[in-house]
JSON list of C-alpha atoms in Angstrom, two decimals:
[
{"chain": "A", "resi": 79, "resn": "MET", "atom": "CA", "xyz": [123.59, 84.57, 144.08]},
{"chain": "A", "resi": 80, "resn": "THR", "atom": "CA", "xyz": [123.94, 86.09, 140.56]},
{"chain": "A", "resi": 81, "resn": "ALA", "atom": "CA", "xyz": [123.74, 89.69, 139.50]},
{"chain": "A", "resi": 82, "resn": "LEU", "atom": "CA", "xyz": [123.01, 89.83, 135.75]},
{"chain": "A", "resi": 83, "resn": "ARG", "atom": "CA", "xyz": [123.30, 92.64, 133.28]},
{"chain": "A", "resi": 84, "resn": "PHE", "atom": "CA", "xyz": [122.21, 92.54, 129.60]},
{"chain": "A", "resi": 85, "resn": "GLU", "atom": "CA", "xyz": [123.40, 94.56, 126.63]},
{"chain": "A", "resi": 86, "resn": "CYS", "atom": "CA", "xyz": [122.38, 94.29, 122.97]},
{"chain": "A", "resi": 87, "resn": "LEU", "atom": "CA", "xyz": [125.65, 94.74, 121.00]},
{"chain": "A", "resi": 88, "resn": "ASP", "atom": "CA", "xyz": [124.58, 94.35, 117.37]},
{"chain": "A", "resi": 89, "resn": "ALA", "atom": "CA", "xyz": [121.94, 93.20, 114.90]},
{"chain": "A", "resi": 90, "resn": "GLU", "atom": "CA", "xyz": [122.03, 91.82, 111.35]},
{"chain": "A", "resi": 91, "resn": "SER", "atom": "CA", "xyz": [119.71, 90.16, 108.86]},
{"chain": "A", "resi": 92, "resn": "ASP", "atom": "CA", "xyz": [120.11, 86.40, 108.99]},
{"chain": "A", "resi": 93, "resn": "GLN", "atom": "CA", "xyz": [120.48, 85.44, 105.31]},
{"chain": "A", "resi": 94, "resn": "TYR", "atom": "CA", "xyz": [120.49, 81.69, 106.12]},
{"chain": "A", "resi": 95, "resn": "ALA", "atom": "CA", "xyz": [117.18, 81.61, 108.03]},
{"chain": "A", "resi": 96, "resn": "VAL", "atom": "CA", "xyz": [114.11, 79.88, 106.41]},
{"chain": "A", "resi": 97, "resn": "GLY", "atom": "CA", "xyz": [112.15, 83.20, 106.76]},
{"chain": "A", "resi": 98, "resn": "PRO", "atom": "CA", "xyz": [112.93, 86.81, 107.33]},
{"chain": "A", "resi": 99, "resn": "THR", "atom": "CA", "xyz": [114.86, 87.02, 110.63]},
{"chain": "A", "resi": 100, "resn": "VAL", "atom": "CA", "xyz": [116.82, 89.65, 112.50]},
{"chain": "A", "resi": 101, "resn": "ARG", "atom": "CA", "xyz": [119.68, 88.21, 114.65]},
{"chain": "A", "resi": 102, "resn": "PHE", "atom": "CA", "xyz": [120.70, 90.23, 117.70]},
{"chain": "A", "resi": 103, "resn": "LYS", "atom": "CA", "xyz": [123.96, 89.75, 119.50]},
{"chain": "A", "resi": 104, "resn": "LEU", "atom": "CA", "xyz": [123.17, 89.82, 123.19]},
{"chain": "A", "resi": 105, "resn": "LYS", "atom": "CA", "xyz": [125.83, 90.19, 125.90]},
{"chain": "A", "resi": 106, "resn": "VAL", "atom": "CA", "xyz": [125.02, 88.64, 129.35]},
{"chain": "A", "resi": 107, "resn": "VAL", "atom": "CA", "xyz": [127.22, 89.64, 132.25]},
{"chain": "A", "resi": 108, "resn": "ASN", "atom": "CA", "xyz": [127.20, 88.00, 135.71]},
{"chain": "A", "resi": 109, "resn": "ARG", "atom": "CA", "xyz": [128.75, 90.44, 138.16]},
{"chain": "A", "resi": 110, "resn": "THR", "atom": "CA", "xyz": [129.52, 87.77, 140.76]},
{"chain": "A", "resi": 111, "resn": "PRO", "atom": "CA", "xyz": [132.14, 84.97, 140.59]},
{"chain": "A", "resi": 112, "resn": "ASP", "atom": "CA", "xyz": [129.47, 82.23, 140.61]},
{"chain": "A", "resi": 113, "resn": "ARG", "atom": "CA", "xyz": [129.38, 79.96, 137.57]},
{"chain": "A", "resi": 114, "resn": "VAL", "atom": "CA", "xyz": [126.07, 80.12, 135.68]},
{"chain": "A", "resi": 115, "resn": "HIS", "atom": "CA", "xyz": [125.05, 76.63, 134.47]},
{"chain": "A", "resi": 116, "resn": "SER", "atom": "CA", "xyz": [122.20, 77.95, 132.17]},
{"chain": "A", "resi": 117, "resn": "ILE", "atom": "CA", "xyz": [119.52, 80.55, 131.90]},
{"chain": "A", "resi": 118, "resn": "ALA", "atom": "CA", "xyz": [116.05, 79.88, 130.57]},
{"chain": "A", "resi": 119, "resn": "LEU", "atom": "CA", "xyz": [115.64, 83.44, 129.27]},
{"chain": "A", "resi": 120, "resn": "ARG", "atom": "CA", "xyz": [112.49, 85.13, 128.06]},
{"chain": "A", "resi": 121, "resn": "ILE", "atom": "CA", "xyz": [112.87, 88.37, 126.11]},
{"chain": "A", "resi": 122, "resn": "GLN", "atom": "CA", "xyz": [110.06, 90.79, 125.33]},
{"chain": "A", "resi": 123, "resn": "ILE", "atom": "CA", "xyz": [110.94, 93.31, 122.60]},
{"chain": "A", "resi": 124, "resn": "ARG", "atom": "CA", "xyz": [109.08, 96.57, 122.33]},
{"chain": "A", "resi": 125, "resn": "MET", "atom": "CA", "xyz": [109.32, 99.34, 119.83]},
{"chain": "A", "resi": 126, "resn": "GLU", "atom": "CA", "xyz": [109.27, 102.89, 121.25]},
{"chain": "A", "resi": 127, "resn": "PRO", "atom": "CA", "xyz": [108.12, 105.06, 118.28]},
{"chain": "A", "resi": 128, "resn": "ARG", "atom": "CA", "xyz": [108.10, 108.27, 120.42]},
{"chain": "A", "resi": 129, "resn": "ARG", "atom": "CA", "xyz": [111.89, 108.20, 120.59]},
{"chain": "A", "resi": 130, "resn": "ARG", "atom": "CA", "xyz": [112.54, 108.96, 116.91]},
{"chain": "A", "resi": 131, "resn": "ARG", "atom": "CA", "xyz": [111.57, 111.72, 114.46]},
{"chain": "A", "resi": 132, "resn": "TYR", "atom": "CA", "xyz": [109.46, 111.35, 111.33]},
{"chain": "A", "resi": 133, "resn": "SER", "atom": "CA", "xyz": [109.66, 113.08, 108.00]},
{"chain": "A", "resi": 134, "resn": "PRO", "atom": "CA", "xyz": [106.47, 114.57, 106.52]},
{"chain": "A", "resi": 135, "resn": "GLU", "atom": "CA", "xyz": [106.42, 111.69, 104.05]},
{"chain": "A", "resi": 136, "resn": "GLU", "atom": "CA", "xyz": [106.68, 109.07, 106.77]},
{"chain": "A", "resi": 137, "resn": "SER", "atom": "CA", "xyz": [103.97, 110.80, 108.87]},
{"chain": "A", "resi": 138, "resn": "ALA", "atom": "CA", "xyz": [101.60, 110.71, 105.96]},
{"chain": "A", "resi": 139, "resn": "LYS", "atom": "CA", "xyz": [102.14, 106.96, 105.46]},
{"chain": "A", "resi": 140, "resn": "LEU", "atom": "CA", "xyz": [101.78, 106.27, 109.15]},
{"chain": "A", "resi": 141, "resn": "GLY", "atom": "CA", "xyz": [98.48, 108.05, 109.46]},
{"chain": "A", "resi": 142, "resn": "ASP", "atom": "CA", "xyz": [96.37, 104.95, 109.98]},
{"chain": "A", "resi": 143, "resn": "LEU", "atom": "CA", "xyz": [98.63, 103.91, 112.89]},
{"chain": "A", "resi": 144, "resn": "PHE", "atom": "CA", "xyz": [99.16, 107.18, 114.71]},
{"chain": "A", "resi": 145, "resn": "GLY", "atom": "CA", "xyz": [96.78, 109.68, 113.20]},
{"chain": "A", "resi": 146, "resn": "ASP", "atom": "CA", "xyz": [97.79, 113.29, 112.53]},
{"chain": "A", "resi": 147, "resn": "PRO", "atom": "CA", "xyz": [101.19, 114.40, 113.86]},
{"chain": "A", "resi": 148, "resn": "SER", "atom": "CA", "xyz": [99.41, 116.93, 116.12]},
{"chain": "A", "resi": 149, "resn": "ARG", "atom": "CA", "xyz": [98.22, 113.84, 118.15]},
{"chain": "A", "resi": 150, "resn": "TYR", "atom": "CA", "xyz": [101.60, 112.18, 118.41]},
{"chain": "A", "resi": 151, "resn": "ALA", "atom": "CA", "xyz": [101.90, 113.04, 122.12]},
{"chain": "A", "resi": 152, "resn": "GLU", "atom": "CA", "xyz": [98.88, 110.73, 122.74]},
{"chain": "A", "resi": 153, "resn": "THR", "atom": "CA", "xyz": [99.34, 108.09, 119.98]},
{"chain": "A", "resi": 154, "resn": "LEU", "atom": "CA", "xyz": [103.03, 107.27, 119.78]},
{"chain": "A", "resi": 155, "resn": "ASN", "atom": "CA", "xyz": [102.83, 104.57, 122.45]},
{"chain": "A", "resi": 156, "resn": "PRO", "atom": "CA", "xyz": [105.15, 101.51, 122.84]},
{"chain": "A", "resi": 157, "resn": "MET", "atom": "CA", "xyz": [104.29, 98.64, 120.44]},
{"chain": "A", "resi": 158, "resn": "GLN", "atom": "CA", "xyz": [104.93, 95.00, 121.01]},
{"chain": "A", "resi": 159, "resn": "LEU", "atom": "CA", "xyz": [107.34, 93.56, 118.49]},
{"chain": "A", "resi": 160, "resn": "ALA", "atom": "CA", "xyz": [108.23, 90.04, 119.66]},
{"chain": "A", "resi": 161, "resn": "GLU", "atom": "CA", "xyz": [108.53, 87.58, 122.59]},
{"chain": "A", "resi": 162, "resn": "ILE", "atom": "CA", "xyz": [111.43, 85.19, 122.33]},
{"chain": "A", "resi": 163, "resn": "GLY", "atom": "CA", "xyz": [112.65, 82.33, 124.51]},
{"chain": "A", "resi": 164, "resn": "ILE", "atom": "CA", "xyz": [116.27, 81.16, 124.43]},
{"chain": "A", "resi": 165, "resn": "MET", "atom": "CA", "xyz": [118.64, 78.98, 126.53]},
{"chain": "A", "resi": 166, "resn": "VAL", "atom": "CA", "xyz": [121.83, 80.69, 127.59]},
{"chain": "A", "resi": 167, "resn": "PRO", "atom": "CA", "xyz": [124.63, 78.10, 128.00]},
{"chain": "A", "resi": 168, "resn": "SER", "atom": "CA", "xyz": [127.07, 77.72, 130.86]},
{"chain": "A", "resi": 169, "resn": "PHE", "atom": "CA", "xyz": [129.44, 80.62, 131.52]},
{"chain": "A", "resi": 170, "resn": "THR", "atom": "CA", "xyz": [131.46, 82.50, 134.10]},
{"chain": "A", "resi": 171, "resn": "GLY", "atom": "CA", "xyz": [131.76, 86.31, 133.96]},
{"chain": "A", "resi": 172, "resn": "GLU", "atom": "CA", "xyz": [130.16, 87.06, 130.57]},
{"chain": "A", "resi": 173, "resn": "ILE", "atom": "CA", "xyz": [128.95, 85.48, 127.39]},
{"chain": "A", "resi": 174, "resn": "GLU", "atom": "CA", "xyz": [127.55, 86.63, 123.99]},
{"chain": "A", "resi": 175, "resn": "VAL", "atom": "CA", "xyz": [124.61, 84.76, 122.59]},
{"chain": "A", "resi": 176, "resn": "PRO", "atom": "CA", "xyz": [122.51, 85.07, 119.41]},
{"chain": "A", "resi": 177, "resn": "VAL", "atom": "CA", "xyz": [118.82, 86.03, 119.68]},
{"chain": "A", "resi": 178, "resn": "ASP", "atom": "CA", "xyz": [116.79, 85.32, 116.52]},
{"chain": "A", "resi": 179, "resn": "MET", "atom": "CA", "xyz": [113.67, 87.40, 115.91]},
{"chain": "A", "resi": 180, "resn": "PRO", "atom": "CA", "xyz": [111.45, 86.12, 113.11]},
{"chain": "A", "resi": 181, "resn": "LEU", "atom": "CA", "xyz": [109.63, 88.77, 111.05]},
{"chain": "A", "resi": 182, "resn": "THR", "atom": "CA", "xyz": [106.38, 88.73, 109.13]},
{"chain": "A", "resi": 183, "resn": "TYR", "atom": "CA", "xyz": [105.31, 90.70, 106.02]},
{"chain": "A", "resi": 184, "resn": "ASP", "atom": "CA", "xyz": [101.70, 90.54, 107.04]},
{"chain": "A", "resi": 185, "resn": "MET", "atom": "CA", "xyz": [100.59, 94.17, 106.50]},
{"chain": "A", "resi": 186, "resn": "GLU", "atom": "CA", "xyz": [97.74, 93.68, 109.03]},
{"chain": "A", "resi": 187, "resn": "VAL", "atom": "CA", "xyz": [100.37, 93.50, 111.74]},
{"chain": "A", "resi": 188, "resn": "ALA", "atom": "CA", "xyz": [101.07, 96.91, 113.23]},
{"chain": "A", "resi": 189, "resn": "SER", "atom": "CA", "xyz": [104.83, 96.40, 113.55]},
{"chain": "A", "resi": 190, "resn": "THR", "atom": "CA", "xyz": [105.17, 95.35, 109.86]},
{"chain": "A", "resi": 191, "resn": "LYS", "atom": "CA", "xyz": [103.13, 98.34, 108.70]},
{"chain": "A", "resi": 192, "resn": "TYR", "atom": "CA", "xyz": [105.37, 100.59, 110.89]},
{"chain": "A", "resi": 193, "resn": "PHE", "atom": "CA", "xyz": [108.71, 99.39, 109.50]},
{"chain": "A", "resi": 194, "resn": "HIS", "atom": "CA", "xyz": [107.39, 99.19, 105.94]},
{"chain": "A", "resi": 195, "resn": "ASN", "atom": "CA", "xyz": [106.44, 102.93, 105.96]},
{"chain": "A", "resi": 196, "resn": "LEU", "atom": "CA", "xyz": [109.77, 104.18, 107.39]},
{"chain": "A", "resi": 197, "resn": "ASP", "atom": "CA", "xyz": [112.33, 105.42, 104.87]},
{"chain": "A", "resi": 198, "resn": "ASP", "atom": "CA", "xyz": [115.51, 105.22, 106.92]},
{"chain": "A", "resi": 199, "resn": "GLY", "atom": "CA", "xyz": [116.99, 105.87, 110.35]},
{"chain": "A", "resi": 200, "resn": "ASP", "atom": "CA", "xyz": [116.66, 103.69, 113.47]},
{"chain": "A", "resi": 201, "resn": "VAL", "atom": "CA", "xyz": [113.82, 102.21, 115.47]},
{"chain": "A", "resi": 202, "resn": "PRO", "atom": "CA", "xyz": [114.42, 102.47, 119.22]},
{"chain": "A", "resi": 203, "resn": "LEU", "atom": "CA", "xyz": [113.78, 99.08, 120.88]},
{"chain": "A", "resi": 204, "resn": "LEU", "atom": "CA", "xyz": [113.46, 98.14, 124.54]},
{"chain": "A", "resi": 205, "resn": "MET", "atom": "CA", "xyz": [114.28, 94.58, 125.58]},
{"chain": "A", "resi": 206, "resn": "LEU", "atom": "CA", "xyz": [112.72, 93.33, 128.79]},
{"chain": "A", "resi": 207, "resn": "PHE", "atom": "CA", "xyz": [114.10, 90.18, 130.40]},
{"chain": "A", "resi": 208, "resn": "SER", "atom": "CA", "xyz": [112.76, 87.45, 132.69]},
{"chain": "A", "resi": 209, "resn": "GLY", "atom": "CA", "xyz": [113.38, 83.75, 133.25]},
{"chain": "A", "resi": 210, "resn": "THR", "atom": "CA", "xyz": [115.18, 81.22, 135.51]},
{"chain": "A", "resi": 211, "resn": "ILE", "atom": "CA", "xyz": [118.89, 81.09, 136.26]},
{"chain": "A", "resi": 212, "resn": "PHE", "atom": "CA", "xyz": [120.70, 77.93, 137.35]},
{"chain": "A", "resi": 213, "resn": "TYR", "atom": "CA", "xyz": [124.07, 78.63, 139.01]},
{"chain": "A", "resi": 214, "resn": "SER", "atom": "CA", "xyz": [126.68, 77.12, 141.32]},
{"chain": "A", "resi": 215, "resn": "THR", "atom": "CA", "xyz": [127.68, 78.17, 144.83]},
{"chain": "A", "resi": 216, "resn": "ASP", "atom": "CA", "xyz": [129.58, 76.51, 147.65]},
{"chain": "A", "resi": 217, "resn": "ALA", "atom": "CA", "xyz": [126.22, 75.03, 148.75]},
{"chain": "A", "resi": 218, "resn": "GLY", "atom": "CA", "xyz": [125.71, 73.38, 145.35]},
{"chain": "A", "resi": 219, "resn": "VAL", "atom": "CA", "xyz": [123.48, 74.19, 142.37]},
{"chain": "A", "resi": 220, "resn": "GLN", "atom": "CA", "xyz": [120.98, 76.92, 143.04]},
{"chain": "A", "resi": 221, "resn": "PHE", "atom": "CA", "xyz": [118.25, 78.57, 141.02]},
{"chain": "A", "resi": 222, "resn": "GLY", "atom": "CA", "xyz": [116.69, 82.01, 140.96]},
{"chain": "A", "resi": 223, "resn": "GLN", "atom": "CA", "xyz": [114.71, 84.38, 138.78]},
{"chain": "A", "resi": 224, "resn": "VAL", "atom": "CA", "xyz": [115.95, 86.99, 136.36]},
{"chain": "A", "resi": 225, "resn": "PRO", "atom": "CA", "xyz": [114.84, 90.28, 137.96]},
{"chain": "A", "resi": 226, "resn": "TRP", "atom": "CA", "xyz": [111.94, 91.95, 136.12]},
{"chain": "A", "resi": 227, "resn": "HIS", "atom": "CA", "xyz": [113.74, 95.32, 136.11]},
{"chain": "A", "resi": 228, "resn": "GLU", "atom": "CA", "xyz": [116.50, 93.99, 133.83]},
{"chain": "A", "resi": 229, "resn": "GLU", "atom": "CA", "xyz": [116.31, 95.63, 130.36]},
{"chain": "A", "resi": 230, "resn": "ALA", "atom": "CA", "xyz": [118.39, 96.78, 127.47]},
{"chain": "A", "resi": 231, "resn": "GLU", "atom": "CA", "xyz": [117.99, 99.46, 124.78]},
{"chain": "A", "resi": 232, "resn": "TYR", "atom": "CA", "xyz": [118.95, 99.13, 121.16]},
{"chain": "A", "resi": 233, "resn": "LYS", "atom": "CA", "xyz": [118.40, 101.16, 118.03]},
{"chain": "A", "resi": 234, "resn": "LEU", "atom": "CA", "xyz": [117.64, 98.84, 115.21]},
{"chain": "A", "resi": 235, "resn": "PRO", "atom": "CA", "xyz": [118.41, 100.33, 111.75]},
{"chain": "A", "resi": 236, "resn": "VAL", "atom": "CA", "xyz": [115.42, 100.30, 109.41]},
{"chain": "A", "resi": 237, "resn": "ALA", "atom": "CA", "xyz": [117.81, 99.13, 106.70]},
{"chain": "A", "resi": 238, "resn": "ILE", "atom": "CA", "xyz": [118.29, 95.81, 108.47]},
{"chain": "A", "resi": 239, "resn": "TRP", "atom": "CA", "xyz": [114.58, 95.11, 108.55]},
{"chain": "A", "resi": 240, "resn": "LYS", "atom": "CA", "xyz": [114.26, 96.04, 104.88]},
{"chain": "A", "resi": 241, "resn": "GLU", "atom": "CA", "xyz": [117.31, 93.83, 104.00]},
{"chain": "A", "resi": 242, "resn": "ALA", "atom": "CA", "xyz": [115.72, 90.81, 105.76]},
{"chain": "A", "resi": 243, "resn": "MET", "atom": "CA", "xyz": [112.50, 91.34, 103.79]},
{"chain": "A", "resi": 244, "resn": "GLU", "atom": "CA", "xyz": [114.25, 91.88, 100.52]},
{"chain": "A", "resi": 245, "resn": "GLN", "atom": "CA", "xyz": [116.27, 88.61, 100.98]},
{"chain": "A", "resi": 246, "resn": "HIS", "atom": "CA", "xyz": [113.13, 86.52, 101.26]},
{"chain": "A", "resi": 247, "resn": "PHE", "atom": "CA", "xyz": [110.48, 88.49, 99.32]},
{"chain": "A", "resi": 248, "resn": "GLY", "atom": "CA", "xyz": [112.56, 90.15, 96.60]},
{"chain": "A", "resi": 249, "resn": "GLY", "atom": "CA", "xyz": [110.68, 93.46, 96.38]},
{"chain": "A", "resi": 250, "resn": "ARG", "atom": "CA", "xyz": [107.30, 91.83, 96.89]},
{"chain": "A", "resi": 251, "resn": "ALA", "atom": "CA", "xyz": [104.84, 91.90, 99.83]},
{"chain": "A", "resi": 252, "resn": "TRP", "atom": "CA", "xyz": [101.53, 90.28, 100.64]},
{"chain": "A", "resi": 253, "resn": "ILE", "atom": "CA", "xyz": [98.20, 91.27, 102.08]},
{"chain": "A", "resi": 254, "resn": "LEU", "atom": "CA", "xyz": [95.51, 89.34, 103.93]},
{"chain": "A", "resi": 255, "resn": "LEU", "atom": "CA", "xyz": [92.02, 89.21, 102.33]},
{"chain": "A", "resi": 256, "resn": "ARG", "atom": "CA", "xyz": [88.71, 87.73, 103.46]},
{"chain": "A", "resi": 257, "resn": "LYS", "atom": "CA", "xyz": [87.96, 84.55, 101.53]},
{"chain": "A", "resi": 258, "resn": "ASP", "atom": "CA", "xyz": [84.89, 86.00, 99.84]},
{"chain": "A", "resi": 259, "resn": "LYS", "atom": "CA", "xyz": [86.96, 89.01, 98.57]},
{"chain": "A", "resi": 260, "resn": "LEU", "atom": "CA", "xyz": [89.67, 86.65, 97.31]},
{"chain": "A", "resi": 261, "resn": "ASP", "atom": "CA", "xyz": [87.07, 84.52, 95.56]},
{"chain": "A", "resi": 262, "resn": "ALA", "atom": "CA", "xyz": [85.66, 87.68, 93.88]},
{"chain": "A", "resi": 263, "resn": "LEU", "atom": "CA", "xyz": [89.04, 88.74, 92.87]},
{"chain": "A", "resi": 264, "resn": "ALA", "atom": "CA", "xyz": [89.85, 85.31, 91.47]},
{"chain": "A", "resi": 265, "resn": "ALA", "atom": "CA", "xyz": [86.61, 85.36, 89.48]},
{"chain": "A", "resi": 266, "resn": "TYR", "atom": "CA", "xyz": [87.56, 88.78, 88.07]},
{"chain": "A", "resi": 267, "resn": "ARG", "atom": "CA", "xyz": [90.96, 87.40, 87.03]},
{"chain": "A", "resi": 268, "resn": "SER", "atom": "CA", "xyz": [89.51, 84.25, 85.47]},
{"chain": "A", "resi": 269, "resn": "GLU", "atom": "CA", "xyz": [86.84, 86.05, 83.45]},
{"chain": "A", "resi": 270, "resn": "ARG", "atom": "CA", "xyz": [89.49, 88.26, 81.89]},
{"chain": "A", "resi": 271, "resn": "THR", "atom": "CA", "xyz": [92.13, 85.50, 81.59]},
{"chain": "A", "resi": 272, "resn": "ILE", "atom": "CA", "xyz": [94.69, 87.66, 83.39]},
{"chain": "A", "resi": 273, "resn": "PRO", "atom": "CA", "xyz": [97.88, 85.60, 83.78]},
{"chain": "A", "resi": 274, "resn": "SER", "atom": "CA", "xyz": [99.02, 86.75, 87.27]},
{"chain": "A", "resi": 275, "resn": "TRP", "atom": "CA", "xyz": [97.75, 88.31, 90.45]},
{"chain": "A", "resi": 276, "resn": "GLU", "atom": "CA", "xyz": [100.12, 91.29, 90.02]},
{"chain": "A", "resi": 277, "resn": "GLU", "atom": "CA", "xyz": [98.57, 92.06, 86.58]},
{"chain": "A", "resi": 278, "resn": "THR", "atom": "CA", "xyz": [95.11, 91.64, 88.07]},
{"chain": "A", "resi": 279, "resn": "VAL", "atom": "CA", "xyz": [95.82, 94.38, 90.65]},
{"chain": "A", "resi": 280, "resn": "GLU", "atom": "CA", "xyz": [97.46, 96.56, 87.93]},
{"chain": "A", "resi": 281, "resn": "ARG", "atom": "CA", "xyz": [94.27, 96.24, 85.88]},
{"chain": "A", "resi": 282, "resn": "LEU", "atom": "CA", "xyz": [92.08, 97.21, 88.82]},
{"chain": "A", "resi": 283, "resn": "LEU", "atom": "CA", "xyz": [94.30, 100.20, 89.60]},
{"chain": "A", "resi": 284, "resn": "LYS", "atom": "CA", "xyz": [94.13, 101.43, 86.01]},
{"chain": "A", "resi": 285, "resn": "GLU", "atom": "CA", "xyz": [90.34, 101.09, 86.00]},
{"chain": "A", "resi": 286, "resn": "ALA", "atom": "CA", "xyz": [90.31, 103.17, 89.25]},
{"chain": "A", "resi": 287, "resn": "GLY", "atom": "CA", "xyz": [92.51, 105.81, 87.69]},
{"chain": "A", "resi": 288, "resn": "VAL", "atom": "CA", "xyz": [95.41, 105.12, 90.07]},
{"chain": "A", "resi": 289, "resn": "ASP", "atom": "CA", "xyz": [99.06, 104.98, 88.90]},
{"chain": "A", "resi": 290, "resn": "GLY", "atom": "CA", "xyz": [100.63, 101.75, 90.23]}
]
């Protein structure tokens, strides 16, 4: 029978990924002498926004997510960040494995909006583990379940998220629009022969009296 423990050691932006990705280094420890053949591991990653402080500027930008700071005791609830499945290879004792977490710059996604509006510091994460373990004993190959209570905490630097986005978007972001709104915006751009979408938005901001 196995007795597993998990620890997140580090995180970095994966500059070679096809899209923005944070790569975690996960340490898996088996506290028994049994050899683990493999683990089909599922990892649920949650953000815990209540476990960090916010500057007045950050609070203002996060208003549509959490409301006024006076309500933070009610609104700073855990937020789902990702669910990831990996195969942990054979090991005895302990092993370190990479866990890749793809990111999105869709500003309609709450986690993206959250990271985007933070200036610096860390985001407390909670990793919850489940899955199936295949291991050897004197009786042969056995299998069991990763206990649901297994978890690991990690503080992800905001700078790593921003670095991953910068590597793939280069100071740009994107927003999701309804098709009819996009068609209307495209017509506005075409009628005025504006060469780019960025200049189209700049024109609209100027007409609205907003500095952009």
